[in-house]
Tab-separated table of C-alpha atoms in Angstrom:
chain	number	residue	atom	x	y	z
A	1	UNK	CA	0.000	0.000	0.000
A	2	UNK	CA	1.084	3.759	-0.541
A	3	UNK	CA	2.190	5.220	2.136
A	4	UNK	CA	1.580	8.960	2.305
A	5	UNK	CA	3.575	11.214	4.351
A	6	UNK	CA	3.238	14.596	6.034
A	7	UNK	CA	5.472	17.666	5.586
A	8	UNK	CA	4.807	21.047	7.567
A	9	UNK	CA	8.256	22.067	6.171
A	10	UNK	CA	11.036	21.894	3.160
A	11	UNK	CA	13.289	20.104	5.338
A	12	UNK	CA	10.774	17.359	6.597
A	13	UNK	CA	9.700	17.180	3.054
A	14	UNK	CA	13.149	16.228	2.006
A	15	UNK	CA	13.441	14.167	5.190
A	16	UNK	CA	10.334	12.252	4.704
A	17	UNK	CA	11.219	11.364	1.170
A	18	UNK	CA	15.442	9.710	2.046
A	19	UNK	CA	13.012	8.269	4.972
A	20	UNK	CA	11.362	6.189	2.037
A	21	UNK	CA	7.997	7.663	1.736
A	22	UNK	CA	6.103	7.023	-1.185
A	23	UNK	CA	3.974	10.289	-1.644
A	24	UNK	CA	4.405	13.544	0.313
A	25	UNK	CA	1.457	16.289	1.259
A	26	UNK	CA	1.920	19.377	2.311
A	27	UNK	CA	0.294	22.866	1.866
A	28	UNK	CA	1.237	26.583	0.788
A	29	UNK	CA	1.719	29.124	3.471
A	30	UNK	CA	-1.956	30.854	4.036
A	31	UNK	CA	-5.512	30.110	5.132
A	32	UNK	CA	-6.159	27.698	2.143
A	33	UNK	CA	-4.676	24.863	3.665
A	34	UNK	CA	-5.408	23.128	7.473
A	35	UNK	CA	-2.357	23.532	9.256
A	36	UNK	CA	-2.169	27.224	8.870
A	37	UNK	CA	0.314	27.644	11.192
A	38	UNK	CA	3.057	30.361	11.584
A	39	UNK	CA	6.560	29.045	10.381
A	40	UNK	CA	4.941	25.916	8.666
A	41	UNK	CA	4.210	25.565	5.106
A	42	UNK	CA	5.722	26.256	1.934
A	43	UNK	CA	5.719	29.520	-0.176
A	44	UNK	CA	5.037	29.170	-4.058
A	45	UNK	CA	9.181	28.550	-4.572
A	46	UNK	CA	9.173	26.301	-1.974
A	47	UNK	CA	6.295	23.867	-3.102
A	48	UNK	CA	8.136	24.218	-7.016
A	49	UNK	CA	11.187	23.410	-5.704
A	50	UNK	CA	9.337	20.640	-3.384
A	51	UNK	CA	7.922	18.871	-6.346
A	52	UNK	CA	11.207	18.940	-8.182
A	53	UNK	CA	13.005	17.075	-5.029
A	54	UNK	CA	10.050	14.530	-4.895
A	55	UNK	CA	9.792	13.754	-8.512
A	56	UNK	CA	13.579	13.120	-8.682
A	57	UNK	CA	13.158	10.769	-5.969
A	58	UNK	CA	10.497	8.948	-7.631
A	59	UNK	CA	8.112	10.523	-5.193
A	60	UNK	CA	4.750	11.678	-5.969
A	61	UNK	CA	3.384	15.425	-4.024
A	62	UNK	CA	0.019	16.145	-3.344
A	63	UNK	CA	-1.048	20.296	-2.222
A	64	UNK	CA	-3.954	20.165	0.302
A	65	UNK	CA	-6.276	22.867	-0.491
A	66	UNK	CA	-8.404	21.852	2.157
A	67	UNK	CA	-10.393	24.686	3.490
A	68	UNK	CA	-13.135	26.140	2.456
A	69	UNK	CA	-13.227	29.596	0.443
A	70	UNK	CA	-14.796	32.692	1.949
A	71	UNK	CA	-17.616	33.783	0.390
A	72	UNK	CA	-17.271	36.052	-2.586
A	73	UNK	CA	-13.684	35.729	-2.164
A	74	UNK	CA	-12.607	32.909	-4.110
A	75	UNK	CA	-9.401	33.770	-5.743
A	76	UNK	CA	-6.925	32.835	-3.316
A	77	UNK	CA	-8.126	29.255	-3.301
A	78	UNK	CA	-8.560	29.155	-7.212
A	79	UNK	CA	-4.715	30.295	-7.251
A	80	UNK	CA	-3.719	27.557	-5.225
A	81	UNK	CA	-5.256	25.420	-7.128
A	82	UNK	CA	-3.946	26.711	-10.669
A	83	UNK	CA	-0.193	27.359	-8.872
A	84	UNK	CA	-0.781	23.529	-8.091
A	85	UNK	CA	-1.212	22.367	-11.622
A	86	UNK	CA	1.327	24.631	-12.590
A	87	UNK	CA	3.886	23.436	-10.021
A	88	UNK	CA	3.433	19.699	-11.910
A	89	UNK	CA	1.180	18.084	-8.259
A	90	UNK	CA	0.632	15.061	-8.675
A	91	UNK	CA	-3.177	15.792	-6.964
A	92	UNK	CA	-4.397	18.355	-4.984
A	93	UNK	CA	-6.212	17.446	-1.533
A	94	UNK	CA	-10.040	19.122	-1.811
A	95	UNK	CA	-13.032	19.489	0.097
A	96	UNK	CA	-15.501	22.976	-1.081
A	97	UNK	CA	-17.801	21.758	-3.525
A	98	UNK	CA	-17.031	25.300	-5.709
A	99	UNK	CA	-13.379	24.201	-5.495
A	100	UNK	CA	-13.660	20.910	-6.523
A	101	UNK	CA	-15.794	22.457	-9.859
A	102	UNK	CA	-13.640	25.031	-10.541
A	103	UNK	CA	-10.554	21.912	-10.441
A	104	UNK	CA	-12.283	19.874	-12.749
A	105	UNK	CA	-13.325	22.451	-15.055
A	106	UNK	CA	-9.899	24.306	-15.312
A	107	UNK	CA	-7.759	21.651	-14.686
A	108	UNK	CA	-8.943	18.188	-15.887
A	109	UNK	CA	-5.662	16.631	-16.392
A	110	UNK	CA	-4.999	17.468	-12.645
A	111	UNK	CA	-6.250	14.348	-10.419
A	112	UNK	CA	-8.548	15.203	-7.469
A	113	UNK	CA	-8.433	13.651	-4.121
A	114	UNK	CA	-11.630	14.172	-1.530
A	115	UNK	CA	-9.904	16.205	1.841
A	116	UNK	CA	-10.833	14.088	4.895
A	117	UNK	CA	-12.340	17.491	5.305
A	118	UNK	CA	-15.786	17.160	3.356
A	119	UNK	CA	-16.346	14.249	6.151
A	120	UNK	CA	-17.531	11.722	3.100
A	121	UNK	CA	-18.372	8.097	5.417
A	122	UNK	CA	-20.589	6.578	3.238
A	123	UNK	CA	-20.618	4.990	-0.142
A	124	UNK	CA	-23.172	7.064	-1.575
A	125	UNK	CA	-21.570	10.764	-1.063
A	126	UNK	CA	-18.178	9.218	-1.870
A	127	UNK	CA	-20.008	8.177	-5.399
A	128	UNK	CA	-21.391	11.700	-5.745
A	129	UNK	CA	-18.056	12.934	-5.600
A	130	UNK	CA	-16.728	10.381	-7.990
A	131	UNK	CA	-19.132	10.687	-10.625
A	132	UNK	CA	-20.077	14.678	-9.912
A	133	UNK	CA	-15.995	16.608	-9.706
A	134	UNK	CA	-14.016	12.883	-11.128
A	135	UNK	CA	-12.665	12.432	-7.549
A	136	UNK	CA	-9.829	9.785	-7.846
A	137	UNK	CA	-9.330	8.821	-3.890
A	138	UNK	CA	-11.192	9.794	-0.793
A	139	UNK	CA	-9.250	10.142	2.871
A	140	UNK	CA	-12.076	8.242	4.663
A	141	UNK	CA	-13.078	10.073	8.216
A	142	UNK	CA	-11.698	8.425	11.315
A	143	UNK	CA	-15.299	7.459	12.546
A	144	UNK	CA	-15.114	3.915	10.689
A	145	UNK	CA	-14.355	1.022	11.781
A	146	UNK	CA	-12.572	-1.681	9.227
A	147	UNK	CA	-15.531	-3.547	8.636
A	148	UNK	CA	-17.122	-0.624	7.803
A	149	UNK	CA	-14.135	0.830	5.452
A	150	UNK	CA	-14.583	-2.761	3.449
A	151	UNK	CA	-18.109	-2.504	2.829
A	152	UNK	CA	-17.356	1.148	1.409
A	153	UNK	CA	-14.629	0.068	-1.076
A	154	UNK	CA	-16.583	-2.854	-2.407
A	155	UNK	CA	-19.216	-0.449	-3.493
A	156	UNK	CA	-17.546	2.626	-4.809
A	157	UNK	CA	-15.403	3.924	-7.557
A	158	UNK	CA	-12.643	5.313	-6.680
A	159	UNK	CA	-9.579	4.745	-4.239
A	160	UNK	CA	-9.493	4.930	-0.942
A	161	UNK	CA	-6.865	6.487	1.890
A	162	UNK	CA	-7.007	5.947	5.916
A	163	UNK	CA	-4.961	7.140	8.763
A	164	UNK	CA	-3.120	4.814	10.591
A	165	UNK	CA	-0.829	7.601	12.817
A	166	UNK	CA	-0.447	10.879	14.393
A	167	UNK	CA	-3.752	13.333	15.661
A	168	UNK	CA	-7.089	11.550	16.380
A	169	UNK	CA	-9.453	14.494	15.395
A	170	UNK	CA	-12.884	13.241	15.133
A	171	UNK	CA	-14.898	15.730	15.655
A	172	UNK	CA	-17.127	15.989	12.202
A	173	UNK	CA	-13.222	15.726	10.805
A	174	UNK	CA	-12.100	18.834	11.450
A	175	UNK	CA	-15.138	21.101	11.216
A	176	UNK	CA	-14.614	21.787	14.386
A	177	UNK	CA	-16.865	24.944	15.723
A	178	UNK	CA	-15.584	24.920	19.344
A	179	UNK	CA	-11.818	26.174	18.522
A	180	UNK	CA	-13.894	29.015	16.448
A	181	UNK	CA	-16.149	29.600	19.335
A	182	UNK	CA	-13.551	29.715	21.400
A	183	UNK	CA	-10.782	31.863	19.420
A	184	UNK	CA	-12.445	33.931	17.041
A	185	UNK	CA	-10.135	31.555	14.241
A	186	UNK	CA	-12.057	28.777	12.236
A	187	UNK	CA	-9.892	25.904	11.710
A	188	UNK	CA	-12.745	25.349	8.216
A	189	UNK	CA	-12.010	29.125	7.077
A	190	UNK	CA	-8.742	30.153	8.367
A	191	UNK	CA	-7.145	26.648	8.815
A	192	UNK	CA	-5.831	27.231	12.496
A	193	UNK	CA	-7.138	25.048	14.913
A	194	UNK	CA	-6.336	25.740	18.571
A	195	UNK	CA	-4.380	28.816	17.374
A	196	UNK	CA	-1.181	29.367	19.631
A	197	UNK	CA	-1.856	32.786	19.883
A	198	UNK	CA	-4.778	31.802	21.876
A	199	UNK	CA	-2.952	28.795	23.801
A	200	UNK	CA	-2.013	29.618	27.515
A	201	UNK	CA	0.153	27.195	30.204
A	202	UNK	CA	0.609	28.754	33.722
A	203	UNK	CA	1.781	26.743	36.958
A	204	UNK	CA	-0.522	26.852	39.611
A	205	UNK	CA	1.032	25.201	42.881
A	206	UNK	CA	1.967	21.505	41.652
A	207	UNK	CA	-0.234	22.181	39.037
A	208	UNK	CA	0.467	22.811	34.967
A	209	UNK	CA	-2.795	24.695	33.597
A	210	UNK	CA	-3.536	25.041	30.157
A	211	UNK	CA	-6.025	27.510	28.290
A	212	UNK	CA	-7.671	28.361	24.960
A	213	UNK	CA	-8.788	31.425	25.085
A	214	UNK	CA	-11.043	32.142	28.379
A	215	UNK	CA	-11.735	28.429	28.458
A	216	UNK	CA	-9.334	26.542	31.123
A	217	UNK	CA	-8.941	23.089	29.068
A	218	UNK	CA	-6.737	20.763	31.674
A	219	UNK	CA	-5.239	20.857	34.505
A	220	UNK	CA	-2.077	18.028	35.212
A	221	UNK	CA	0.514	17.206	37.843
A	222	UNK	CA	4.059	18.966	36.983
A	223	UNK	CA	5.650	17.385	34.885
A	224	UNK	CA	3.409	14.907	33.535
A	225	UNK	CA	2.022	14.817	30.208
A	226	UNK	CA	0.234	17.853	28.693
A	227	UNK	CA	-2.525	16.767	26.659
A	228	UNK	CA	-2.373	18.933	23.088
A	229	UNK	CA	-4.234	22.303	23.530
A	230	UNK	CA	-7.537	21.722	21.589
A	231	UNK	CA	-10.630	22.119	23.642
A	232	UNK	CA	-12.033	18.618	22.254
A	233	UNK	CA	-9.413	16.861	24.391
A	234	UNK	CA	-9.956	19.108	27.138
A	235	UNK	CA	-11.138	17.793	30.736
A	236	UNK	CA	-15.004	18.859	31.324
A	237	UNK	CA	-17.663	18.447	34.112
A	238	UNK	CA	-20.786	16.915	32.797
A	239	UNK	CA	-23.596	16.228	35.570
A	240	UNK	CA	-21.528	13.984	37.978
A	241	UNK	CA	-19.076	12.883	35.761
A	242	UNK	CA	-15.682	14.628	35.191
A	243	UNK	CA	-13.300	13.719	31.897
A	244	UNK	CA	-12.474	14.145	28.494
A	245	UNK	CA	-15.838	14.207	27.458
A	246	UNK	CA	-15.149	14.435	23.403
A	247	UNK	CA	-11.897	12.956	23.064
A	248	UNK	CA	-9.355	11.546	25.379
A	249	UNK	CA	-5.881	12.847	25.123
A	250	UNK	CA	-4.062	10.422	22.708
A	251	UNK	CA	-2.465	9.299	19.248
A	252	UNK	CA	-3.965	7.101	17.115
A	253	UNK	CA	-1.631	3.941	16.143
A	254	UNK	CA	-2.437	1.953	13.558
A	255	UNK	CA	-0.144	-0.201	12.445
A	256	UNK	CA	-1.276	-3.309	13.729
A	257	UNK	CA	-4.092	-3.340	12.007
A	258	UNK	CA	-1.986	-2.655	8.321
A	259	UNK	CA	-3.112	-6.400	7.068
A	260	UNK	CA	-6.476	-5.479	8.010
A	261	UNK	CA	-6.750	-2.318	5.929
A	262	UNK	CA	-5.083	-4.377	3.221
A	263	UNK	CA	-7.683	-7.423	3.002
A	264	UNK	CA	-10.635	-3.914	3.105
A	265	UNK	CA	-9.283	-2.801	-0.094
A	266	UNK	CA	-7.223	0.430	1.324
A	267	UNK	CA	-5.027	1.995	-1.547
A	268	UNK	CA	-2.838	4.292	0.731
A	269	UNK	CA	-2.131	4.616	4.180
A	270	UNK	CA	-1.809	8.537	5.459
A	271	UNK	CA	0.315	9.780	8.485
A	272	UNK	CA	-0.651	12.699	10.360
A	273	UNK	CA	1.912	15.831	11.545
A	274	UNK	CA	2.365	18.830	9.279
A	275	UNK	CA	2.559	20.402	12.140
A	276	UNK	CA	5.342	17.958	13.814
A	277	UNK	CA	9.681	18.522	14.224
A	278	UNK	CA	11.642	16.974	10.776
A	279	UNK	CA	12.843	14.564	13.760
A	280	UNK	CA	9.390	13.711	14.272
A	281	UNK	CA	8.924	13.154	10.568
A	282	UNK	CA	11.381	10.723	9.997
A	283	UNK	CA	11.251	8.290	12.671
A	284	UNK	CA	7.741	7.934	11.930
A	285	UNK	CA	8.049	7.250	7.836
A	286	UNK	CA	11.207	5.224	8.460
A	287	UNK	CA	8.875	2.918	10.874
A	288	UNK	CA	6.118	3.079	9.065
A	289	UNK	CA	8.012	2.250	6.027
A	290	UNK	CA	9.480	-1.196	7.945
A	291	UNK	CA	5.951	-1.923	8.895
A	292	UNK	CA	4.163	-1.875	5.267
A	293	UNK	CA	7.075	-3.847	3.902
A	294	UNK	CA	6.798	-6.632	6.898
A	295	UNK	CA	2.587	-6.857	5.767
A	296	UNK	CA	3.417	-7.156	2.247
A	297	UNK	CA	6.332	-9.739	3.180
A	298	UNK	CA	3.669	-11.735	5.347
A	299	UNK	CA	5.622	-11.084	8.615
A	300	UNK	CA	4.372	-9.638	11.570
A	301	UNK	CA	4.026	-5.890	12.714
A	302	UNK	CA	5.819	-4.711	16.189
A	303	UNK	CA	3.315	-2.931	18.254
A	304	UNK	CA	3.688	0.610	20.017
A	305	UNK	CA	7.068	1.282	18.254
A	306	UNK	CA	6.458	4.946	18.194
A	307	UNK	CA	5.157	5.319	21.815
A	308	UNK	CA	7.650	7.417	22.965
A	309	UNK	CA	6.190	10.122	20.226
A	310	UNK	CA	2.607	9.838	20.955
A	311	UNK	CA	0.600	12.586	22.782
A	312	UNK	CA	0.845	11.563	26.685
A	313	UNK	CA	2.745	8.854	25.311
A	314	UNK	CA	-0.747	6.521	24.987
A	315	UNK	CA	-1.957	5.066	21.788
A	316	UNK	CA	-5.403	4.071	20.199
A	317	UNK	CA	-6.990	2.233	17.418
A	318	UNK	CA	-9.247	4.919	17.426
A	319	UNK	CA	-12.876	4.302	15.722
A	320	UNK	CA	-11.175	1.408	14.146
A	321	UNK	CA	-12.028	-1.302	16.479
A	322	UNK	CA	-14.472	0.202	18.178
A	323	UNK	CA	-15.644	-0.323	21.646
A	324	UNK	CA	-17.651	1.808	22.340
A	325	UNK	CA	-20.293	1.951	20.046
C-alpha cells in the first residue's frame, strides 16, 4: 500500500522522502490549507522546488487545499489550485464543492483527491463525488471502523486512503466549531485550529494549567504529560461525571491493524503531523516504512514502536475497532 507522508516544512519534506515515503502532502503558506500555522508551510518557490526534489526521488506530491473559500472571495483558493497544476502536483487534496468544480473544469488533467475534510463516510456521497468533480481517492473520516471501510470500497469507484498515525481528530473531521467559538479563528475558514496565539500554560502550585482562550482546558501534575491544547481533548464536568468528554488525550496507532486495511481494499495509508519537528517526521516514515514492507512480506508488525512520540505517550486504534459503540 502507498504510504503517504506529512510535511509542515522543506526540510521534513526532504526528510520524509530519504526516509522512504512514497507520496508527500503538504500545503502553501496561508488560510487555504489546514495547518495554517506560523513558520509551517511552503511559499510558491518552496512547493516548485518541493515537487522537483520529490519527482527526482520517484516521489509523488500532493497540495492540500483543504479549506473552504470565503464567500465572494474565491481567488486565493482558485490560485492555489492553478499554482498547483502549474507546479506539476501530482493531486491536490479538496473538500468545497465550488473548489472541486472550478478543479475539474480548469484543470482536468490534474487528479482530485476528496480532503478528509468534506467528512464523506458513506458509499453514496463518496459516489457523488466520484461521478459529480471525477474524484480519484477519498481520505475516509476516522469514525469507521474496518468492517465498515470494506463494505465502502466494495461499493464505490474510486480509491481509498485511511490514517493509521499521528492526531485523532474526530470531531465531524475537522469542522470543528468549538476552537472558532472559542478563538475567534475557524480551523474550516482560516485553517488554524487551537491557534497558539490563543494557547495559555501557567503553573498553579503543583499544578500545569492550560487555556484556549477564556476556556481553562486541563489541569495536570508537573511534569506529567500535557494533553495537546484543543478544547475537544480538554477535561469537562458533565452532571456527575468529570473527563475528556469528546476525546481523550491520545495518538492514534495503527499499524497493527496494516493487514487489516489491506484485506478492506485500502489503496494508501496517510500519516498525520504537518505540524510535527523533521525529527518527528522521519522516525515515523522510516517505521512506518518497515511496517508496510513486513505486511506485504507476510511477517508480523511490532506494536507501540512509536510510543515514545505519541501525545501523553498513549496510543489508540481509534474508531477502528471500536468499543464503544
Amino acid at each position: 500500500m502507498e504510504l503517504v507522508c506529512p510535511a509542515g516544512t522543506p526540510a521534513a519534506l526532504r526528510a520524509a522522502v530519504d526516509a522512504g515515503a512514497d507520496t508527500i502532502y503538504c500545503g502553501f503558506r496561508d488560510e487555504t490549507n489546514a495547518r495554517n500555522f506560523p513558520g509551517l508551510n511552503f511559499s510558491r518557490e518552496e512547493m516548485e522546488e518541493g515537487v522537483r526534489y520529490a519527482h527526482k526521488a520517484g516521489v509523488k506530491l500532493l497540495v492540500a487545499i483543504n479549506t473552504f473559500p470565503r464567500a465572494g472571495a474565491p481567488e486565493k483558493w482558485r490560485a492555489a489550485v492553478d499554482d498547483a497544476a502549474r507546479f506539476g502536483a501530482d493531486a491536490v487534496i479538496l473538500a468545497d464543492l465550488g473548489l472541486l468544480a472550478y478543479a475539474a473544469d480548469k484543470h482536468p488533467g490534474l487528479r482530485r483527491h476528496l480532503s478528509v475534510q468534506a467528512a464523506a463516510a458513506n458509499a453514496d456521497a463518496i459516489n457523488f463525488y466520484v461521478d459529480t468533480f471525477g474524484v480519484k481517492r477519498v481520505v475516509l473520516p476516522r469514525v469507521l471502523t474496518v468492517q465498515e471501510i470494506s463494505a465502502i470500497n466494495r461499493q464505490i469507484g474510486c480509491e481509498t486512503e485511511v490514517f493509521v498515525f499521528g492526531g485523532l481528530c474526530v470531531m465531524a473531521e475537522g469542522r470543528c466549531a468549538l476552537s472558532a467559538y472559542a478563538t475567534g479563528r475557524s480551523p474550516d475558514m482560516n485553517g488554524a485550529c487551537s491557534p497558539a496565539s490563543h494557547v495559555v500554560y501557567r503553573e498553579e502550585g503543583t499544578d500545569l494549567v492550560s487555556r484556549l482562550g477564556p476556556f481553562t482546558i486541563n489541569r495536570v501534575k508537573r511534569g506529567a504529560p500535557a494533553p495537546y491544547p484543543t478544547l475537544c481533548k480538554g477535561c469537562f464536568s458533565a452532571g456527575e461525571y468529570r473527563g475528556h468528554v469528546f476525546e481523550d488525550p491520545v495518538s492514534l496507532d495503527a499499524a497493527t491493524l496494516i493487514a487489516e486495511f489491506a484485506k478492506a481494499g485500502v489503496t494508501a495509508l496517510k500519516i498525520e503531523g504537518r505540524q510535527r519537528s523533521r525529527s518527528y517526521t522521519q522516525a515515523v516514515v522510516r517505521s512506518f516504512r518497515k511496517a508496510v514492507e513486513a505486511e506485504a512480506a507476510g511477517l508480523p508488525i511490532m506494536a507501540n514502536e512509536l510510543q515514545r512520540l505519541t501525545e501523553g505517550q498513549t496510543t489508540t486504534a481509534g474508531a477502528y475497532a471500536k468499543t464503544w459503540r
